[in-house]
Coordinates of C-alpha atoms in Angstrom, one line a residue:
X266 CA 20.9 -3.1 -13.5
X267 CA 18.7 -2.3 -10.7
X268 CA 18.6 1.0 -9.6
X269 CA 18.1 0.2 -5.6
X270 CA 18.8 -3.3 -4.7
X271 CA 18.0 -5.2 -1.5
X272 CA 19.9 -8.7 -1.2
X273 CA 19.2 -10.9 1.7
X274 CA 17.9 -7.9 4.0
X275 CA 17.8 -9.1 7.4
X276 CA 17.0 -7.2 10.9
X277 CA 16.8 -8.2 14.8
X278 CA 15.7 -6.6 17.7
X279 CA 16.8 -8.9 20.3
X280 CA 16.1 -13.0 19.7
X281 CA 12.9 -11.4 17.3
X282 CA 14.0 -11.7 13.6
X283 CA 11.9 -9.0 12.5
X284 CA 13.0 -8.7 8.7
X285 CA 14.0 -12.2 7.0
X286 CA 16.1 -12.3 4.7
X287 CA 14.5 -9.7 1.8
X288 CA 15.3 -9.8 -1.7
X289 CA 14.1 -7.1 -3.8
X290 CA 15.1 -4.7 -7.1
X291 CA 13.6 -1.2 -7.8
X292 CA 14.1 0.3 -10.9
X293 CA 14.8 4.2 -11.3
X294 CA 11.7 6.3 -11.3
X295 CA 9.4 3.0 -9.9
X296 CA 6.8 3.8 -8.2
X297 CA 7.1 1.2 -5.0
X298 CA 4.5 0.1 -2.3
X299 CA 4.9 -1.7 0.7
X300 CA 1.8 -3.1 2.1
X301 CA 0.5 -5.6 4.9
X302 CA -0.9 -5.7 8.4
X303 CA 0.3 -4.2 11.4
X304 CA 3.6 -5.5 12.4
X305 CA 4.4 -7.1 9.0
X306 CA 8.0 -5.2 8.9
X307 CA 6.9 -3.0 5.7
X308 CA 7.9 0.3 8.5
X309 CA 10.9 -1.2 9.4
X310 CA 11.8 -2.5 6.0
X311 CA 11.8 1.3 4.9
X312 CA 14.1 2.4 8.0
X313 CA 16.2 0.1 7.1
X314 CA 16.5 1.4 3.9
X315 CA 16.7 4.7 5.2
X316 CA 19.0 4.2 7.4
X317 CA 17.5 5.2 10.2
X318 CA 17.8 1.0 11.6
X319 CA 20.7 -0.8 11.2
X320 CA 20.8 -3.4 8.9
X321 CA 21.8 -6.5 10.8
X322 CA 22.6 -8.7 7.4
X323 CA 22.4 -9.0 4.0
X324 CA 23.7 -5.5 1.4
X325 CA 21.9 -2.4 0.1
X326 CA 22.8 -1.3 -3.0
X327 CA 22.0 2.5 -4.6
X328 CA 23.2 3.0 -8.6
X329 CA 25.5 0.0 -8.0
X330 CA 26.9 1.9 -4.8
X331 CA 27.0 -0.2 -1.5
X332 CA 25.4 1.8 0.7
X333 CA 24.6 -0.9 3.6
X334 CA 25.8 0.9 6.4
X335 CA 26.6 4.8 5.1
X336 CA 25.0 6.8 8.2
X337 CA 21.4 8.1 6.8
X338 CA 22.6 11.8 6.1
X339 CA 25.2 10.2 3.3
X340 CA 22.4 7.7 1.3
X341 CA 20.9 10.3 -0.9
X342 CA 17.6 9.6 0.5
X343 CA 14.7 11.8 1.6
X344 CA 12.0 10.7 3.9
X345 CA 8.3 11.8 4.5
X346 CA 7.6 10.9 7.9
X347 CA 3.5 10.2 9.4
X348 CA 3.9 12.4 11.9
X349 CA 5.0 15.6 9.4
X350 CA 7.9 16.1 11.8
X351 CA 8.1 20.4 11.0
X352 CA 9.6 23.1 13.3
X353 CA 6.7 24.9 14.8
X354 CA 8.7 28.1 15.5
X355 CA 9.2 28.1 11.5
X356 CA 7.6 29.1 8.2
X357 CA 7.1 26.9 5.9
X358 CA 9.5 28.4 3.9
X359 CA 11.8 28.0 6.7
X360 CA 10.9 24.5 7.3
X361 CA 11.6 23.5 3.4
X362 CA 14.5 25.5 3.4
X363 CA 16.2 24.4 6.4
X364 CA 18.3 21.2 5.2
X365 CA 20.0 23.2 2.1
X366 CA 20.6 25.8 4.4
X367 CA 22.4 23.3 6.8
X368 CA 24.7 22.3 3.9
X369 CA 25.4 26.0 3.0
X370 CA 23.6 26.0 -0.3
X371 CA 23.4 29.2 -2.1
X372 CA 20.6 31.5 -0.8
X373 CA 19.3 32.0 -4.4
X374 CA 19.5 28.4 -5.0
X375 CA 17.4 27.8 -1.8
X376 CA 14.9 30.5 -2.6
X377 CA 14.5 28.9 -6.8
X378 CA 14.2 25.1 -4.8
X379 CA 11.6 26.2 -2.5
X380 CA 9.4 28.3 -4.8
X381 CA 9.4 25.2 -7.4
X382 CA 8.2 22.8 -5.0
X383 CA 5.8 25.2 -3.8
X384 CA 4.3 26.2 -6.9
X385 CA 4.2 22.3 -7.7
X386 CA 2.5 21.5 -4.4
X387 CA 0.3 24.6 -4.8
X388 CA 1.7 26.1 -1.4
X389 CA 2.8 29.8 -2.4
X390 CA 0.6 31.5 -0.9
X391 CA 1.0 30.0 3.1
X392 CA 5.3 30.4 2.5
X393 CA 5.0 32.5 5.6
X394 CA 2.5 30.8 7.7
X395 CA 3.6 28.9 10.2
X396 CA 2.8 24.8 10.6
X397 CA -0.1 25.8 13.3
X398 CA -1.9 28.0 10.7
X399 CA -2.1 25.1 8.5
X400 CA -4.4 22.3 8.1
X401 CA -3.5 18.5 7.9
X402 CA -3.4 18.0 4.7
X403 CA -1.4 21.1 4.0
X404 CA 0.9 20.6 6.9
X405 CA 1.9 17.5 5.3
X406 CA 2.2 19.1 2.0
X407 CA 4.9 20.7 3.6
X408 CA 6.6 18.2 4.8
X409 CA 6.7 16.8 1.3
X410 CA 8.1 20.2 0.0
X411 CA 11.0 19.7 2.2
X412 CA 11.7 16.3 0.7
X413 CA 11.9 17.9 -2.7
X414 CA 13.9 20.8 -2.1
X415 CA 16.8 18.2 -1.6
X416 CA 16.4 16.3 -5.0
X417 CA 17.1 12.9 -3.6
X418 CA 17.4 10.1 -5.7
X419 CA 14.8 8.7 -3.5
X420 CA 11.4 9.5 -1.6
X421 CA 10.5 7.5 1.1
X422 CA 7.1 7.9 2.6
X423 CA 5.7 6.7 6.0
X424 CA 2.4 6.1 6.0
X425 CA 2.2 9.7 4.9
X426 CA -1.9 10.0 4.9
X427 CA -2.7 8.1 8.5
X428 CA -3.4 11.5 10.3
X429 CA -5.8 13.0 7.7
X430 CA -9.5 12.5 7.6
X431 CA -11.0 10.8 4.4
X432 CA -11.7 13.1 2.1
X433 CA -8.2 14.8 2.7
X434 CA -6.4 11.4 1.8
X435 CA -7.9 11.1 -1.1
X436 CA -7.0 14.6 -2.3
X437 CA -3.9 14.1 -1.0
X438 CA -3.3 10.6 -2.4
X439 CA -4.1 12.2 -6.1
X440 CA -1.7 15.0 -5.1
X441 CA 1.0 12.9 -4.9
X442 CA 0.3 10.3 -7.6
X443 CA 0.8 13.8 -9.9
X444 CA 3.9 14.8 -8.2
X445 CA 5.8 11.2 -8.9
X446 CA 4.5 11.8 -13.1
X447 CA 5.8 15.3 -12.4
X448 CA 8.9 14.3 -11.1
X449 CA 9.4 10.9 -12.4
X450 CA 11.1 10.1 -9.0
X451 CA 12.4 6.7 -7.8
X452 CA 9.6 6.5 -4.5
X453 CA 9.0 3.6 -2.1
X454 CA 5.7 4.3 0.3
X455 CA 4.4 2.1 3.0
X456 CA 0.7 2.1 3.8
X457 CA -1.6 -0.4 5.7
X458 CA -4.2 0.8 3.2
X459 CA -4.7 -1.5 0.4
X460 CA -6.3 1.8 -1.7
X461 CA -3.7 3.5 -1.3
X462 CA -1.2 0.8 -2.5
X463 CA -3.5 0.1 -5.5
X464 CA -3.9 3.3 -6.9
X465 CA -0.6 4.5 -6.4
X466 CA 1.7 1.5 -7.1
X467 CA 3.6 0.4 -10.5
X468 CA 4.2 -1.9 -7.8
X469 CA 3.0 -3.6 -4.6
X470 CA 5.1 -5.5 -2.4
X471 CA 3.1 -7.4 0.4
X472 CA 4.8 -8.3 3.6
X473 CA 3.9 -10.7 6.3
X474 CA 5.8 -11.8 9.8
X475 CA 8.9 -9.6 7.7
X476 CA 8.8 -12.0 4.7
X477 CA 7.3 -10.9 1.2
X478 CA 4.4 -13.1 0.5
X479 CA 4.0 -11.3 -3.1
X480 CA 5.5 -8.9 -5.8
X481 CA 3.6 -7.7 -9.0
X482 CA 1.5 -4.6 -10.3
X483 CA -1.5 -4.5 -8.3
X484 CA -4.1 -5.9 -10.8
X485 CA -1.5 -8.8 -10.8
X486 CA -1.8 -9.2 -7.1
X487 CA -5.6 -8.5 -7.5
X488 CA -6.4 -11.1 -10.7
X489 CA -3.7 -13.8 -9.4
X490 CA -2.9 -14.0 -5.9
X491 CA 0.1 -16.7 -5.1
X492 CA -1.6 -17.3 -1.7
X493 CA -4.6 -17.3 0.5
X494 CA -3.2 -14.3 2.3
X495 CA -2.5 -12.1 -0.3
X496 CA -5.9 -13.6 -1.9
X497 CA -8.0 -12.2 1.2
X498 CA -5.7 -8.7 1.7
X499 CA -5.7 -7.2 -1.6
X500 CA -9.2 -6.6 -2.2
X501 CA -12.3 -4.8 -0.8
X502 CA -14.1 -6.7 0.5
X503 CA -11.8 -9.4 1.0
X504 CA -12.2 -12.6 -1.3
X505 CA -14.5 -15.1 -0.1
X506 CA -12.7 -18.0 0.7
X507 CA -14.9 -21.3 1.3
X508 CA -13.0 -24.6 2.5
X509 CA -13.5 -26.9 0.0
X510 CA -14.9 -29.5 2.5
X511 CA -17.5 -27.6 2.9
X512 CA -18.7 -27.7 -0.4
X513 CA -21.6 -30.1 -1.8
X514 CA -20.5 -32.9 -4.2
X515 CA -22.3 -30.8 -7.2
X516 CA -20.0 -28.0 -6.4
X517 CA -16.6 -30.1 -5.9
X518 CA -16.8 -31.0 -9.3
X519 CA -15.2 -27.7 -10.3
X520 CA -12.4 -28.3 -7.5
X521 CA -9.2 -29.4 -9.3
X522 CA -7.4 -32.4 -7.6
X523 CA -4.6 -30.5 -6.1
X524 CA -7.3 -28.1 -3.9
X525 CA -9.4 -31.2 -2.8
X526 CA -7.8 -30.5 1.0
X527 CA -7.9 -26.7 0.6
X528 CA -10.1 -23.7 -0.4
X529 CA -12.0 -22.2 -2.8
X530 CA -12.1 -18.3 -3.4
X531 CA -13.9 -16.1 -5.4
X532 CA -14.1 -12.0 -5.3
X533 CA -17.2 -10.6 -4.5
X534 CA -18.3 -9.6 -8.4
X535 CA -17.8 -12.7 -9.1
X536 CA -20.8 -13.4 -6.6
X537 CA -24.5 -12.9 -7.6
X538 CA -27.4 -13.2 -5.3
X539 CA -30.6 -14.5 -7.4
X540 CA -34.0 -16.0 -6.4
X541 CA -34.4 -18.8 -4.3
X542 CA -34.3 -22.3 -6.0
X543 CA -31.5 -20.9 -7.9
X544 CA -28.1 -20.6 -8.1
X545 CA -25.5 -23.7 -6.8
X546 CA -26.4 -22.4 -3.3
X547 CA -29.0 -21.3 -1.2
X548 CA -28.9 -19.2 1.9
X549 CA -30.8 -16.3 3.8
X550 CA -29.2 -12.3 3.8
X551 CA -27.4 -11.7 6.6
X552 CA -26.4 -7.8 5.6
X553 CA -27.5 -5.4 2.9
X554 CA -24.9 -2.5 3.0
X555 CA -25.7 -0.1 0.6
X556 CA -22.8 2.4 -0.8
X557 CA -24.6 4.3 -2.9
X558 CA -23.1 3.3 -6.8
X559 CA -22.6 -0.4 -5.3
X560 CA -23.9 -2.9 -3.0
X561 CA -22.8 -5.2 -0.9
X562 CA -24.8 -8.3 0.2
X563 CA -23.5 -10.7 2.7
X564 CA -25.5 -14.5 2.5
X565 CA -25.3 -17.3 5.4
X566 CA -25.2 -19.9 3.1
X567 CA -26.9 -23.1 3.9
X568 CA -23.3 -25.1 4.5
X569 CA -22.1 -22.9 6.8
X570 CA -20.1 -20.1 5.0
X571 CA -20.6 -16.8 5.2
X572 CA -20.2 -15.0 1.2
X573 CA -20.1 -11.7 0.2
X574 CA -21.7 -10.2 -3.1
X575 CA -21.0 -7.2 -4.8
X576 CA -23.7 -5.5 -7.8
X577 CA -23.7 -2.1 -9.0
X578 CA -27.9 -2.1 -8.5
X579 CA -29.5 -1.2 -5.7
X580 CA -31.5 -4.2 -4.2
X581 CA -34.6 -4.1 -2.1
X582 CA -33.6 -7.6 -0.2
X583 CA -33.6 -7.3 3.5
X584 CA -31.9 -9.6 6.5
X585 CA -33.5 -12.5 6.4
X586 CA -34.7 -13.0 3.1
X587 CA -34.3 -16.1 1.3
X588 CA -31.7 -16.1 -1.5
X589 CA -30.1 -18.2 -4.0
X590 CA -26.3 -17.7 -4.8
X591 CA -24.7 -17.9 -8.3
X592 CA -21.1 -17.9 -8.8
X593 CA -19.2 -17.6 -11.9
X594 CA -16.7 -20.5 -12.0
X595 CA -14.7 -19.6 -14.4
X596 CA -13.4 -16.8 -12.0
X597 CA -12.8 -18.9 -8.9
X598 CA -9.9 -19.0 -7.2
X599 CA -7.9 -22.4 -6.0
X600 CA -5.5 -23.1 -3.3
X601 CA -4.2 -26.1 -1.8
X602 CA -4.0 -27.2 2.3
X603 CA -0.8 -24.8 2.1
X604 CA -2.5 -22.4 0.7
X605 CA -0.9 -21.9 -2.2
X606 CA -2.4 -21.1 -5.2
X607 CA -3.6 -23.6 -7.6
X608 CA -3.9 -23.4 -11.3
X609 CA -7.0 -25.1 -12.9

């Protein structure tokens, strides 16, 4: 049985349905994402869960136990918030500490609790610092600590890594991909950031308009999108995706019957710019963006599409040059005038 179950999830805030009707099973020590653009409901979803929102309809199940509407304090649940939420006026062994103390846990306990998470989030020596002496990244280390000094059953993130610059996500994004092995704790984590949700995820969940457009492991979502959205979200860059009107006869060939009204796509590897006269397309460089182990190239094709090519060389082509474009059909991606995804 599933270890947290979501059946028929439903919120409103006022006439706006925010979250529609969600259906969805975690297993016990899952690694859970919840990704999609702003205002998708993967935020709300998780204060729903929570319990920090009400839930309007549907049931929420934790180890078989109906915990729909059990006030947030009773659920068992620890959450890490975006904003790090600490008490200024405290250590940070104060801050970690203070929920056991609140429920009158042992002082020895307390002290063997917050040493362990410190020594596993490498925070021993700042104990007696207070949040203002810290940086980001450690601040929300904290904040972290304090989650795991309560042994819940699960950890729910916020969008834990929006405040730190780029080099201190991706520390702390490793960081805390090594605490869930460490642990092996059930954890559900919403991020906007498709990185994030791929290299942390056993799974993904993407949300749009409070709906779940797609479940799967990220390479999954990555390899066989059920949809043009999840197609052109998971992914950086995004898939190119080519109406199949636009195409040339030559090229509609490859288009299988049920796509004829709909769209082409095809990830950006999948793309190679060549010489001119070559290739099933021709068009002229709009962008060379140069990342240093890869490149990205972005051709105006002559039928009106814009397509983006990725190559792990570093190429001396310059706006305006005259290209050819090469795409590996075998790879392509086909949806239908719903957008659905095709099979070929």
């Amino acid at each position: 049985m599933a270890y947290l179950q979501l059946q028929g999830i439903e919120k409103f805030f006022g006439d706006h349905r925010a979250i529609k009707g969600i259906d969805l099973t975690i297993e016990q020590g899952e690694f859970m994402v919840f990704v999609g653009p702003s205002g998708c409901g993967k935020s709300t979803l998780l204060r729903l869960i929570a319990g920090l929102e009400r839930i309007d309809r549907g049931q929420l199940h934790l180890e078989q136990r109906d915990i729909t509407h059990l006030a947030s304090s009773q659920r068992d649940l620890a959450m890490v918030f975006q904003s790090y939420a600490l008490y200024p006026h405290m250590s940070v062994y104060e801050n970690m500490s203070f929920a056991l103390k609140l429920a009158h846990v042992d002082p020895s306990v307390i002290r063997q609790k917050v040493q362990r998470a410190a020594d596993i989030l490498n925070l021993g020596p700042y104990l007696k610092r207070t949040p203002r002496e810290l940086s980001g990244g450690q601040r929300q280390r904290v904040a972290i600590g304090r989650a795991i000094v309560r042994e819940p059953k699960v950890f729910l993130f916020d969008e834990p890594l929006s405040n730190l610059d780029a080099a201190l996500r991706g520390q702390t994004r490793v960081e805390i991909a090594k605490l869930h092995r460490e642990l092996g704790a059930t954890t559900i984590y919403v991020t906007h950031d498709q990185v994030e949700a791929m290299t942390l995820a056993d799974r993904v969940v993407v949300l749009r308009d409070g709906v779940i457009e797609q479940v799967g492991t990220p390479l999954a979502l990555y390899d066989h999108p059920a949809n043009q959205f999840v197609a052109q979200f998971i992914g950086t860059p995004p898939m190119n995706m080519l109406p199949c009107s636009q195409w040339p006869a030559s090229v509609l060939s490859h288009c299988p019957p049920a796509a004829k009204q709909g769209a082409m796509g095809m990830r950006a590897e999948h793309v190679q710019v060549v010489a001119f006269g070559q290739g099933q397309l021709a068009g002229t460089v709009e962008l060379v963006e140069a990342l240093g182990a890869e490149t990205l190239i972005y051709v105006n094709t002559d039928h009106g599409s814009l397509m983006v090519a990725r190559q792990n060389l570093r190429s001396p082509l310059r706006p305006g040059d005259a290209v050819g474009v090469q795409l590996e059909w075998s790879k392509a991606h086909w949806f239908d005038a719903n957008g659905l995804a095709v099979r070929a």
